[in-house]
Short mmCIF file of C-alpha atoms in Angstrom, two decimals:
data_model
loop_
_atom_site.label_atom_id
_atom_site.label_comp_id
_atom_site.label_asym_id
_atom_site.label_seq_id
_atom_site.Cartn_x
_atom_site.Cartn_y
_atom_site.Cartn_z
CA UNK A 1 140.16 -129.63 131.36
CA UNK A 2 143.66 -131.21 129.91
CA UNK A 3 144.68 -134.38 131.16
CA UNK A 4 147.40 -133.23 133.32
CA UNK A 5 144.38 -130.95 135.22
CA UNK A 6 142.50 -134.42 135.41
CA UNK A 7 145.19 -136.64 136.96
CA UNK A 8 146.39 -133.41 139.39
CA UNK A 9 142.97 -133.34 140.91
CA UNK A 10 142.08 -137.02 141.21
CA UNK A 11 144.99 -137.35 143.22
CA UNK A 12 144.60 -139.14 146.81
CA UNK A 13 147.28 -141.14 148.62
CA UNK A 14 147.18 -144.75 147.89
CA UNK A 15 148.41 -147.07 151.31
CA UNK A 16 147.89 -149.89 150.22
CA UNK A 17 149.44 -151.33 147.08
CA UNK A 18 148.73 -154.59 144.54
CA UNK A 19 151.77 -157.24 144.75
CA UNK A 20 152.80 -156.12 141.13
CA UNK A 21 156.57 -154.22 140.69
CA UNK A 22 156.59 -151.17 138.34
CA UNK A 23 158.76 -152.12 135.17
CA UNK A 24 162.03 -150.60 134.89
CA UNK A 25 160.91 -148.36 131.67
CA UNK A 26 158.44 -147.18 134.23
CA UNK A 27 160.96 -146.17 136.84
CA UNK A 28 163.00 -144.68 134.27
CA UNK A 29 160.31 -142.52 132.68
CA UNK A 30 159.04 -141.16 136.37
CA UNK A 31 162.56 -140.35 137.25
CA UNK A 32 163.02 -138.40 134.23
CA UNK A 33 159.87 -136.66 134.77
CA UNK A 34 161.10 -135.20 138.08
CA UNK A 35 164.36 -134.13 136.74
CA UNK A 36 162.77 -132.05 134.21
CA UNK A 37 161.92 -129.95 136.92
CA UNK A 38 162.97 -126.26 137.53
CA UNK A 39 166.34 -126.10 139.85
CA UNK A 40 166.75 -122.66 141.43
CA UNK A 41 170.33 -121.00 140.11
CA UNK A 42 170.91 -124.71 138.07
CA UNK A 43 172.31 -126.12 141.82
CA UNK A 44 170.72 -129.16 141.24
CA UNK A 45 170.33 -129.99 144.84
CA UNK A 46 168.66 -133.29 145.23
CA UNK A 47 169.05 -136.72 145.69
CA UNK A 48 166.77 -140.08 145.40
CA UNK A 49 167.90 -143.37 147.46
CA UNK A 50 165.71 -145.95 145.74
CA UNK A 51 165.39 -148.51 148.18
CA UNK A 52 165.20 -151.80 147.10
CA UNK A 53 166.88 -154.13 150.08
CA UNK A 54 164.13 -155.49 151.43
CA UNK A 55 165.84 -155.34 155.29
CA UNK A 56 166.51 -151.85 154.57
CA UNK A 57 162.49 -151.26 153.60
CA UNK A 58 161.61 -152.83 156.75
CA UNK A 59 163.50 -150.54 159.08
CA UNK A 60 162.46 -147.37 157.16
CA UNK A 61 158.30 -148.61 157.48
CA UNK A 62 159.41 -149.25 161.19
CA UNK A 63 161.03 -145.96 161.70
CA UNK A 64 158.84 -144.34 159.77
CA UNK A 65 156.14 -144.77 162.63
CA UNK A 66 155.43 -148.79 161.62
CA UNK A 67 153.89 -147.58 157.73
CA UNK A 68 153.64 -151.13 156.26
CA UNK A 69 153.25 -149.82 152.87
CA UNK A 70 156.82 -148.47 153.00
CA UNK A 71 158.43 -151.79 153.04
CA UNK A 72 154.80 -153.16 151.02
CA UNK A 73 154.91 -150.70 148.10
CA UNK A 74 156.38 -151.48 144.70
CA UNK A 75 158.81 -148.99 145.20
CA UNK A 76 160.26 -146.62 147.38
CA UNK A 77 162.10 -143.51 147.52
CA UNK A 78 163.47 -141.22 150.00
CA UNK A 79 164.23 -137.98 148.67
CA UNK A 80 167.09 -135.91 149.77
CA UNK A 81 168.58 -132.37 149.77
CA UNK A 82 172.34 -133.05 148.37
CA UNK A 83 175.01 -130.10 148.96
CA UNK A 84 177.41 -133.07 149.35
CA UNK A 85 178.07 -134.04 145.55
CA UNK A 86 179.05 -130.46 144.80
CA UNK A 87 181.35 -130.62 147.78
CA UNK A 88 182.92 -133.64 145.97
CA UNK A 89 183.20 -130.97 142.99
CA UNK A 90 183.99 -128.13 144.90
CA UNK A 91 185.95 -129.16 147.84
CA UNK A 92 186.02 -125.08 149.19
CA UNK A 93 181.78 -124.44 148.33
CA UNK A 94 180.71 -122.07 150.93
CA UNK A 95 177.26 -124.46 152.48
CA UNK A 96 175.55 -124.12 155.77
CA UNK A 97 173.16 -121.31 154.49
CA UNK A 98 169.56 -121.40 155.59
CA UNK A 99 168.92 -120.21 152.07
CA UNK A 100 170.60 -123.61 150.93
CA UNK A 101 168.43 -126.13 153.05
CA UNK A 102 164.92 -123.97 151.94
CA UNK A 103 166.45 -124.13 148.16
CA UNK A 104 166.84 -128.16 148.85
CA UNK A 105 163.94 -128.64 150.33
CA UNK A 106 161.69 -126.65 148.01
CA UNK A 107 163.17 -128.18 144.67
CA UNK A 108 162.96 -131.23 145.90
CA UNK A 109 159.60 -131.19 146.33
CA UNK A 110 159.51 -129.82 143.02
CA UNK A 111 160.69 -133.12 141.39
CA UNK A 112 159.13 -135.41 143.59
CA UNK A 113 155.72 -133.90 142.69
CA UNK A 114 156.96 -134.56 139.14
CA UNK A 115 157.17 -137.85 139.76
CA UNK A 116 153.99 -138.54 141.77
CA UNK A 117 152.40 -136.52 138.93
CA UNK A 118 153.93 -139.23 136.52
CA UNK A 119 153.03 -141.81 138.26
CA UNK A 120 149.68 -141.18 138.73
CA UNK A 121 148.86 -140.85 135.00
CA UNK A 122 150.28 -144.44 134.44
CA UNK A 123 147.61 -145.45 136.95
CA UNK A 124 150.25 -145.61 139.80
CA UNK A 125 149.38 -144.52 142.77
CA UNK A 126 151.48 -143.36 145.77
CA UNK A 127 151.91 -141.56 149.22
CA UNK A 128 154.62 -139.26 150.50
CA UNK A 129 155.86 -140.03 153.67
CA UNK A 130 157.01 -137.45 156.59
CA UNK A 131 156.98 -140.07 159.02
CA UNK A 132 160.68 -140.84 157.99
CA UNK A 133 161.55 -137.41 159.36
CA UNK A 134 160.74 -139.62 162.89
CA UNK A 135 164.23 -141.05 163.54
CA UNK A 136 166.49 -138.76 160.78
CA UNK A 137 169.59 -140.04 162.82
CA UNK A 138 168.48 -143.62 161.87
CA UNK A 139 167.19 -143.29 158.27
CA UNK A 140 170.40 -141.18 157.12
CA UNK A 141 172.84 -144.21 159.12
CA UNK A 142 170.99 -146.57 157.16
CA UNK A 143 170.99 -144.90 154.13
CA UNK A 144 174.44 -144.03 154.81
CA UNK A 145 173.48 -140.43 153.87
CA UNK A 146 176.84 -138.28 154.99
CA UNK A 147 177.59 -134.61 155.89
CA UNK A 148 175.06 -132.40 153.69
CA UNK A 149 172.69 -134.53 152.91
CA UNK A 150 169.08 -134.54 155.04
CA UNK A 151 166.80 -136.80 154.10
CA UNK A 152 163.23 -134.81 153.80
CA UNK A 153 160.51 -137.47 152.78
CA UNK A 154 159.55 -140.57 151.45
CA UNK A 155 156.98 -141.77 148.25
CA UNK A 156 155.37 -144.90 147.87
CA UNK A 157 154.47 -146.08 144.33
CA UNK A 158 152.88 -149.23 142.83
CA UNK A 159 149.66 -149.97 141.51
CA UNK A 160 147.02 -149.04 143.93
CA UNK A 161 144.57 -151.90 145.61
CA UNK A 162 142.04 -149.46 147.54
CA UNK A 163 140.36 -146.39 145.70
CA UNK A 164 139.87 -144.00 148.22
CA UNK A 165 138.19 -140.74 148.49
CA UNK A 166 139.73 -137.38 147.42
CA UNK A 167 140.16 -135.54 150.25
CA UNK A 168 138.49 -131.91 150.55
CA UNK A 169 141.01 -129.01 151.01
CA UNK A 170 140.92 -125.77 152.46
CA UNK A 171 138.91 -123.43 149.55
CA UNK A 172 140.84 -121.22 147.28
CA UNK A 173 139.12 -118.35 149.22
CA UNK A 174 141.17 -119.17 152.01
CA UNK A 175 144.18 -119.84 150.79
CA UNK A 176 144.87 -117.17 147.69
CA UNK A 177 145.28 -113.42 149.20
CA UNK A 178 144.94 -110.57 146.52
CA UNK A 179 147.70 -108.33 146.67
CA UNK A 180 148.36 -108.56 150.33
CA UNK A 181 147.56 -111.16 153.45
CA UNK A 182 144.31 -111.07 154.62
CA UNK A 183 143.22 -112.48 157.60
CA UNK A 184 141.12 -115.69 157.96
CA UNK A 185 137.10 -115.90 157.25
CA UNK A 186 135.22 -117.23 160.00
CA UNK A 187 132.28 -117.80 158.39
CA UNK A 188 134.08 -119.68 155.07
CA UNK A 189 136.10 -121.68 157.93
CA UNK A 190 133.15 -122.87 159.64
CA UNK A 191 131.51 -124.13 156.18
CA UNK A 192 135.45 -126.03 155.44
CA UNK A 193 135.42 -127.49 158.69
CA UNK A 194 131.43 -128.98 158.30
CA UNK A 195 133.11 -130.30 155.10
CA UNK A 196 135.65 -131.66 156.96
CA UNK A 197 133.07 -133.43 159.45
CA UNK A 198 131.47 -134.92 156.80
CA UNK A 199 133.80 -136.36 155.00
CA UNK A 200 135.59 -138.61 158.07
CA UNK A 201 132.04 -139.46 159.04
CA UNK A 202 131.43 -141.13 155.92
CA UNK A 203 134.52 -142.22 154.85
CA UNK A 204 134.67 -143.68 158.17
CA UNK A 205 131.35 -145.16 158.63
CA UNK A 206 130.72 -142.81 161.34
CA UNK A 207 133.64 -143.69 163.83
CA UNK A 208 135.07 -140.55 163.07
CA UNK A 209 133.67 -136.95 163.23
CA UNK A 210 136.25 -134.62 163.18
CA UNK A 211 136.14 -130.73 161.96
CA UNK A 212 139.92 -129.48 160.09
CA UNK A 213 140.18 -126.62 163.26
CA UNK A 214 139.78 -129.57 165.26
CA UNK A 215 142.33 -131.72 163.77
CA UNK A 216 144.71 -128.43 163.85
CA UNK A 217 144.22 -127.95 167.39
CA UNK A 218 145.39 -131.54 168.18
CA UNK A 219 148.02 -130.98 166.10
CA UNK A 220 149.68 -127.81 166.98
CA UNK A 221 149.01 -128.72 170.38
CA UNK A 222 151.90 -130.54 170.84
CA UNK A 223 155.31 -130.10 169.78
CA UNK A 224 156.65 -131.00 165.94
CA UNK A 225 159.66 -132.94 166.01
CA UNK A 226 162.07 -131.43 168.26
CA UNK A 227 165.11 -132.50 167.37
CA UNK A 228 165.10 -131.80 163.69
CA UNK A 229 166.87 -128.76 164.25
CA UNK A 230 169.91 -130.20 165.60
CA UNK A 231 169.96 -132.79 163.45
CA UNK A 232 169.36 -130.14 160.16
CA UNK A 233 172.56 -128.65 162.12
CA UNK A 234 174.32 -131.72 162.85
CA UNK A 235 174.42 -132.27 158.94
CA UNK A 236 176.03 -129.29 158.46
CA UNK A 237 173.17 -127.30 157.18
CA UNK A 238 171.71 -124.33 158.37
CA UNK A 239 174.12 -122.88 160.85
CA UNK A 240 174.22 -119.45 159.00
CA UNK B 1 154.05 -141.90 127.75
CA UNK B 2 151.02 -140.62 128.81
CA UNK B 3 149.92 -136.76 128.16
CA UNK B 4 151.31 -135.66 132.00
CA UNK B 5 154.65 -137.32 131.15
CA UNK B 6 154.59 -134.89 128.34
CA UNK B 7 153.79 -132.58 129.90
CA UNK B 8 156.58 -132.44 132.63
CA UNK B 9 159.23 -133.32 130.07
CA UNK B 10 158.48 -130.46 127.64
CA UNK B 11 159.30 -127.97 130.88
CA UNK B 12 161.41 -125.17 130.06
CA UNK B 13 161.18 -122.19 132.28
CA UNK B 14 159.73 -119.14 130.31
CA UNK B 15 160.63 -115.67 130.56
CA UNK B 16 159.16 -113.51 128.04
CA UNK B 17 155.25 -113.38 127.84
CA UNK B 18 152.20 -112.26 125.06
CA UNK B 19 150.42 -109.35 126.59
CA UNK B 20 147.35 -111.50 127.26
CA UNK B 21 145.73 -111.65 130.33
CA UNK B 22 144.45 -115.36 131.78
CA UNK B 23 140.60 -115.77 132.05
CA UNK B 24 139.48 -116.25 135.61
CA UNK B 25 138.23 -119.64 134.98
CA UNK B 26 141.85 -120.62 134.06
CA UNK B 27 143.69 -119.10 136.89
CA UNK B 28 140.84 -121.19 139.24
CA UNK B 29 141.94 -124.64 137.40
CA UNK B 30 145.33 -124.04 138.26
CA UNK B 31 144.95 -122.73 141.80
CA UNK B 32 142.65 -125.80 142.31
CA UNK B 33 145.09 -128.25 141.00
CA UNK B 34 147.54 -126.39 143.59
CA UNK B 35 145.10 -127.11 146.37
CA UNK B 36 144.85 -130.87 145.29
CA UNK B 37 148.85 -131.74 146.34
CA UNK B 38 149.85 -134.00 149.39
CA UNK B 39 149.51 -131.86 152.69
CA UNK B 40 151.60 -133.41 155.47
CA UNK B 41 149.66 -134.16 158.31
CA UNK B 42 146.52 -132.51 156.71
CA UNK B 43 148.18 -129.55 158.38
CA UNK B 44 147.96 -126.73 154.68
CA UNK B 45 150.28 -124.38 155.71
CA UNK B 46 150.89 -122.52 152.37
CA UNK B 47 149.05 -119.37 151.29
CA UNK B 48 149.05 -117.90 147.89
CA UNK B 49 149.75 -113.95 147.62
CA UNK B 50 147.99 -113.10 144.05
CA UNK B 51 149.57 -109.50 143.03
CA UNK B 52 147.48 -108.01 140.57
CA UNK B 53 148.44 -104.52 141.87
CA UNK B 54 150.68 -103.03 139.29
CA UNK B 55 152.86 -100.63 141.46
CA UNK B 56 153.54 -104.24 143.67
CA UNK B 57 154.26 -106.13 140.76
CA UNK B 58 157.15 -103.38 139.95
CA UNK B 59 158.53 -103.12 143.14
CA UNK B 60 158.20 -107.04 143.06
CA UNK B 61 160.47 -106.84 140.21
CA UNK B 62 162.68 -104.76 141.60
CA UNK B 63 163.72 -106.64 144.61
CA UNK B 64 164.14 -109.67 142.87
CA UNK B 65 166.71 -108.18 140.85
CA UNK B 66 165.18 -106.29 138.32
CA UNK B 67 163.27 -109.34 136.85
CA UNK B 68 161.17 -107.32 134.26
CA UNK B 69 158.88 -110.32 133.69
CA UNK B 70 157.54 -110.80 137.77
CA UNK B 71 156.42 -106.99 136.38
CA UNK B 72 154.84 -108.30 132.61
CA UNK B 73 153.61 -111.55 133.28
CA UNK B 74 149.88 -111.79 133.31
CA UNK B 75 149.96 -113.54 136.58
CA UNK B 76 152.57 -113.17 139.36
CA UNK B 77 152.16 -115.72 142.66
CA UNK B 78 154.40 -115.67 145.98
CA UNK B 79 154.25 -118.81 147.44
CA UNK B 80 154.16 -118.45 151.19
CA UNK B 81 154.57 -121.09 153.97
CA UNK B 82 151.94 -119.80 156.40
CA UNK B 83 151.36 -121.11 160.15
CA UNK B 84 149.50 -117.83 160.76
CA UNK B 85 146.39 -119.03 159.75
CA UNK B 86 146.85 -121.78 162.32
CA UNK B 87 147.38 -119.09 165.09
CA UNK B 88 144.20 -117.40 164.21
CA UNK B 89 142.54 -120.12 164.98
CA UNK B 90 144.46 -122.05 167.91
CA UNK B 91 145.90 -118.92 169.72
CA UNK B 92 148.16 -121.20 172.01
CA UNK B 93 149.66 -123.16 169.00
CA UNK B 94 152.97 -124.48 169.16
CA UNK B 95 154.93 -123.27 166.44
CA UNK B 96 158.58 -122.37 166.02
CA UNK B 97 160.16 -125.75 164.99
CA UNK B 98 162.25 -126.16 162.11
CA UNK B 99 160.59 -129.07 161.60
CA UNK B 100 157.53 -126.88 160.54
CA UNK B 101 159.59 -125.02 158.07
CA UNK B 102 160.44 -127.88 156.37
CA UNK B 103 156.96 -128.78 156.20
CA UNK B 104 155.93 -125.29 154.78
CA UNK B 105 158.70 -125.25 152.24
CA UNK B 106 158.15 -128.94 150.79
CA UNK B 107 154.55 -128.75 150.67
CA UNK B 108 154.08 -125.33 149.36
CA UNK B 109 157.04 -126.68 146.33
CA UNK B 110 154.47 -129.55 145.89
CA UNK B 111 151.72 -127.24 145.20
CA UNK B 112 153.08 -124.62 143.28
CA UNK B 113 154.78 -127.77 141.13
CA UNK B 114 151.18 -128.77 140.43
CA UNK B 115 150.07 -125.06 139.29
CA UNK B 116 152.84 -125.23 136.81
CA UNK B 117 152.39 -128.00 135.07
CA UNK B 118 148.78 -127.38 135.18
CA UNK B 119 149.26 -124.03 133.65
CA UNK B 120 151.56 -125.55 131.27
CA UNK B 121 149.49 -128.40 129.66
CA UNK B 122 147.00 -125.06 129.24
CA UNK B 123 149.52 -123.63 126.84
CA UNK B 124 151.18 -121.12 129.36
CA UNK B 125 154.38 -121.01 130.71
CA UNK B 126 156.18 -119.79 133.77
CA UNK B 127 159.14 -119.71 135.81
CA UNK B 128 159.92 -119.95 139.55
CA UNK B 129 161.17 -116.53 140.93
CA UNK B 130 163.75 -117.34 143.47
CA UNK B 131 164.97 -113.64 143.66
CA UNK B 132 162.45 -112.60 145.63
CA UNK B 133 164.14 -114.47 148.53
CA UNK B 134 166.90 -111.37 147.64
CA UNK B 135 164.78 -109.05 149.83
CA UNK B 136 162.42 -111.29 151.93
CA UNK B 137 162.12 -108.30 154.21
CA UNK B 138 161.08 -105.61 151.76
CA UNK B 139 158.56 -108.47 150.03
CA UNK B 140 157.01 -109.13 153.45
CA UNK B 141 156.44 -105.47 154.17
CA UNK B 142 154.65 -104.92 150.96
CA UNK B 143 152.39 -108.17 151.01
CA UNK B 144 151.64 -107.32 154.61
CA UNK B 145 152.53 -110.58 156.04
CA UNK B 146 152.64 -111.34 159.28
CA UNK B 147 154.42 -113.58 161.74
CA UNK B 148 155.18 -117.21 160.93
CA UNK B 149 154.13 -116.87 156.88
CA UNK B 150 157.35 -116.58 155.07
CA UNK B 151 157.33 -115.80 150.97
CA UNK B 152 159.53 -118.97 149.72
CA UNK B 153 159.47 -117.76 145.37
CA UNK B 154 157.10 -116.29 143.39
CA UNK B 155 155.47 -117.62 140.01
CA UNK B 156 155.22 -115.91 136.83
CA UNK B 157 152.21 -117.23 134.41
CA UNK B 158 151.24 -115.87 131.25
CA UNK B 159 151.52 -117.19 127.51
CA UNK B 160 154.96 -117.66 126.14
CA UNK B 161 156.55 -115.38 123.85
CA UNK B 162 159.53 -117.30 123.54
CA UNK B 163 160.34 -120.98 122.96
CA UNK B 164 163.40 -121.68 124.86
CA UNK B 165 165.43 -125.17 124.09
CA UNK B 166 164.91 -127.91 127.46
CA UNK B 167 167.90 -127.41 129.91
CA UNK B 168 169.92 -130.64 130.23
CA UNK B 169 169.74 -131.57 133.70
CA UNK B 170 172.20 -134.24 135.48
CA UNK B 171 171.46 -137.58 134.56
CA UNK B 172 169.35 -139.94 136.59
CA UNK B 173 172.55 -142.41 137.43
CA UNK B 174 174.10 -139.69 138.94
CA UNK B 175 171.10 -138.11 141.55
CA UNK B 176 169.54 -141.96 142.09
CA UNK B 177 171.61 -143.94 144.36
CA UNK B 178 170.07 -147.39 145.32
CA UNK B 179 170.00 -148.57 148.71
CA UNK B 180 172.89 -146.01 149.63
CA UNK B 181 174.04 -142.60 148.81
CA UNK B 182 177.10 -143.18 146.26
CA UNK B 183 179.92 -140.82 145.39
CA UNK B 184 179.77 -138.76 142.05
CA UNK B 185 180.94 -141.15 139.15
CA UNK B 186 183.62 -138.79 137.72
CA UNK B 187 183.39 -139.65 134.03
CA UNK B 188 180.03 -139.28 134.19
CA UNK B 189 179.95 -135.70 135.59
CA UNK B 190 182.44 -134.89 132.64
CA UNK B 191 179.91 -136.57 130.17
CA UNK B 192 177.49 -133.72 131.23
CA UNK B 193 179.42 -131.32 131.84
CA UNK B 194 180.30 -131.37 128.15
CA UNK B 195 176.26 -131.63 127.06
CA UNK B 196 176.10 -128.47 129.38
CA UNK B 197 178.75 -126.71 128.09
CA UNK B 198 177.19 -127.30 124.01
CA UNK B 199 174.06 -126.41 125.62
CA UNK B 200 175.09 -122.86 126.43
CA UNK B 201 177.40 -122.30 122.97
CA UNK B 202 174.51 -123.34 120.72
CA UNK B 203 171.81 -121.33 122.79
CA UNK B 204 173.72 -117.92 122.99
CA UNK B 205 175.65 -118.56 119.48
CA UNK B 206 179.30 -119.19 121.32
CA UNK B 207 179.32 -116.35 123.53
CA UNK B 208 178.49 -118.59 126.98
CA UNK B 209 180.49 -121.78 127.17
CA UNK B 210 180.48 -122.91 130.61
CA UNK B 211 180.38 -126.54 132.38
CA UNK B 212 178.10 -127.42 135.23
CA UNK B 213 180.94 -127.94 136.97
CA UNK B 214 182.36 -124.31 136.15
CA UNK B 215 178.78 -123.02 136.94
CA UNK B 216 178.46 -124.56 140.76
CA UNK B 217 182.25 -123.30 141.46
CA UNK B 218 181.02 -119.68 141.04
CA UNK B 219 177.53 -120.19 142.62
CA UNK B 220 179.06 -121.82 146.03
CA UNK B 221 182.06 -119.70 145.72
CA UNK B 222 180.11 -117.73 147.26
CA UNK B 223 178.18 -116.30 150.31
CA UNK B 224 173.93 -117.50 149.83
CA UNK B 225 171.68 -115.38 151.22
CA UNK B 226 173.64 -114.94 154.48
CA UNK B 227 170.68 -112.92 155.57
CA UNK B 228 168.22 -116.03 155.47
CA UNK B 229 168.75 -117.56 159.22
CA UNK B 230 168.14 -113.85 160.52
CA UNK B 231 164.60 -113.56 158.07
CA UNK B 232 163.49 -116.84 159.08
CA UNK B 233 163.61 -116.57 162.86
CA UNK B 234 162.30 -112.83 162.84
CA UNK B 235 159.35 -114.64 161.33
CA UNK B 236 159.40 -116.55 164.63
CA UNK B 237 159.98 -119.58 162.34
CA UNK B 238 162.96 -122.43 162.50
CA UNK B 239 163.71 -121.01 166.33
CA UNK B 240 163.87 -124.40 167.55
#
């Protein structure tokens, strides 16, 4: 087991954060860690708003879905797909491909898990947040974000003050299909979910019994953000 | 700098492997580190095709463009977004949203970032296969997959037989923007376009000499994937 194996699996989102700021070396070095991530065809597609206005953290943890630790946490960033700065290179670049939006969205979660990753084996701890994808209109006004540029999610970083649980996730058996897809296990589902149970009832001191089927039902039950597609489409991206 | 910061900064994408296959118990480490990224809403949407198969791995190299290493690596991945699972088990789901794309491409990127830098503080190395996204249809036949799981890249893994230099990626004052996005600081993209351009004349001995700049004008000169949109929604994904 390397180190890097060791911090990956200890990972569990940290909410709530020690009044104590990161240094700027610190910043620097987790920054650097996420760019030295792989970038599909060398676009280079992403960009990081580092939020540091404290007004400006307060209405992202309030449109995030009120997430104190956005505006709480040592730092935050919101992580972006960027077509626009090689528009400013490239005045004619041919955007608005689906293709472009999945490339921006999937190396930018390539660097950000760089950074987490970073982070985490300075003793840092941190949580993404999706929430911000709850007003997109807002966050990208605030941030001043402009045409091909969609903010995707948020992370949280400082030093953590709670040590919580790692959370169990669905088994490799379910998850990794040899050679082609194969359908779902009943049996190995039913064992996850009684893994599930267990681990809200005592993490929660019993208030909480809830199976993962359970949570999905709840879940998929309802509808999952509506309007992102005409925003996506309002930013110029993914009309072809 | 801790041994992950290493790590991640050491990343070069590798292309040429040692005819040596991975032991079991390493493929689980990495898979498991995979499984231990952030999963939005608890919701794990991401499924793993492993292709052991050889005839698949060929054709697999085939439709990404005759990329003879998908074919020679000991371990090829294709990193699926997958809301089919969810279906088998809540029938009446709501799926569809774009929203739920995004979802599937970020947090599958998150995992598969954690499998490679897992693999790669094991002494392998890999590279993202973006070409497979050449032929999504043809790659979906042969993996069998079904509605609503869509293959975003594949993954080669194996032990390097080649020890390419680091690619100089844009500096962090010109992809972190505090508070607000900011325009592209000219000088600065000349700055690195110049590192790029001694980049490729000392790594193919003068024959390459091309700016970042140069680079993105021929990549967004043209079409991307035009048949993307089409792919995605036949997938009954991103339809609303």
């Amino acid at each position: 087991m390397t180190p890097v194996v060791e911090t990956l699996l200890a990972h569990r989102s940290i909410r709530k954060f020690e009044d104590k700021p990161l240094t700027e070396e610190q910043v620097a070095v987790i920054i650097d860690c996420a760019r030295a991530a792989s970038s599909s065809s060398f676009i280079q597609c992403t960009s990081i708003i580092r939020v540091v206005d404290k007004e400006k953290r307060r209405l992202l943890a309030e449109y995030a879905g009120n997430q104190a630790y956005v505006a709480d946490a040592a730092e935050f960033f919101v992580w972006c797909l960027d077509f626009n700065r090689h528009l400013q290179i490239k005045p004619d670049a041919q955007l608005g491909f689906t293709e472009q939006t999945l490339i921006g969205a999937i190396d930018t979660a390539l660097m950000a898990q760089n950074a987490l990753a970073a982070a985490e084996s300075m003793g840092l701890g941190g949580v993404y947040i999706g929430g911000i994808r709850n007003n997109p209109d807002k966050v990208s006004a605030l941030l001043n974000l402009p045409d091909y540029v969609a903010p995707l999610f948020g992370l949280c970083l400082g030093y953590p003050a709670q040590d919580p649980e790692v959370k169990p996730r669905l088994p490799a058996s379910l998850i990794v299909h040899t050679d082609e897809y194969q359908a779902v296990d009943k049996e190995e589902l039913a064992e996850y979910d009684e893994i599930v149970r267990h681990y809200y009832r005592t993490r929660t001191g019993g208030t909480k019994e809830m199976t993962w089927s359970e949570q999905i039902d709840g879940t998929l039950g309802k509808e999952a953000r509506p309007f992102m597609k005409a925003f996506i489409e309002s930013k110029g991206l993914s009309t072809k």
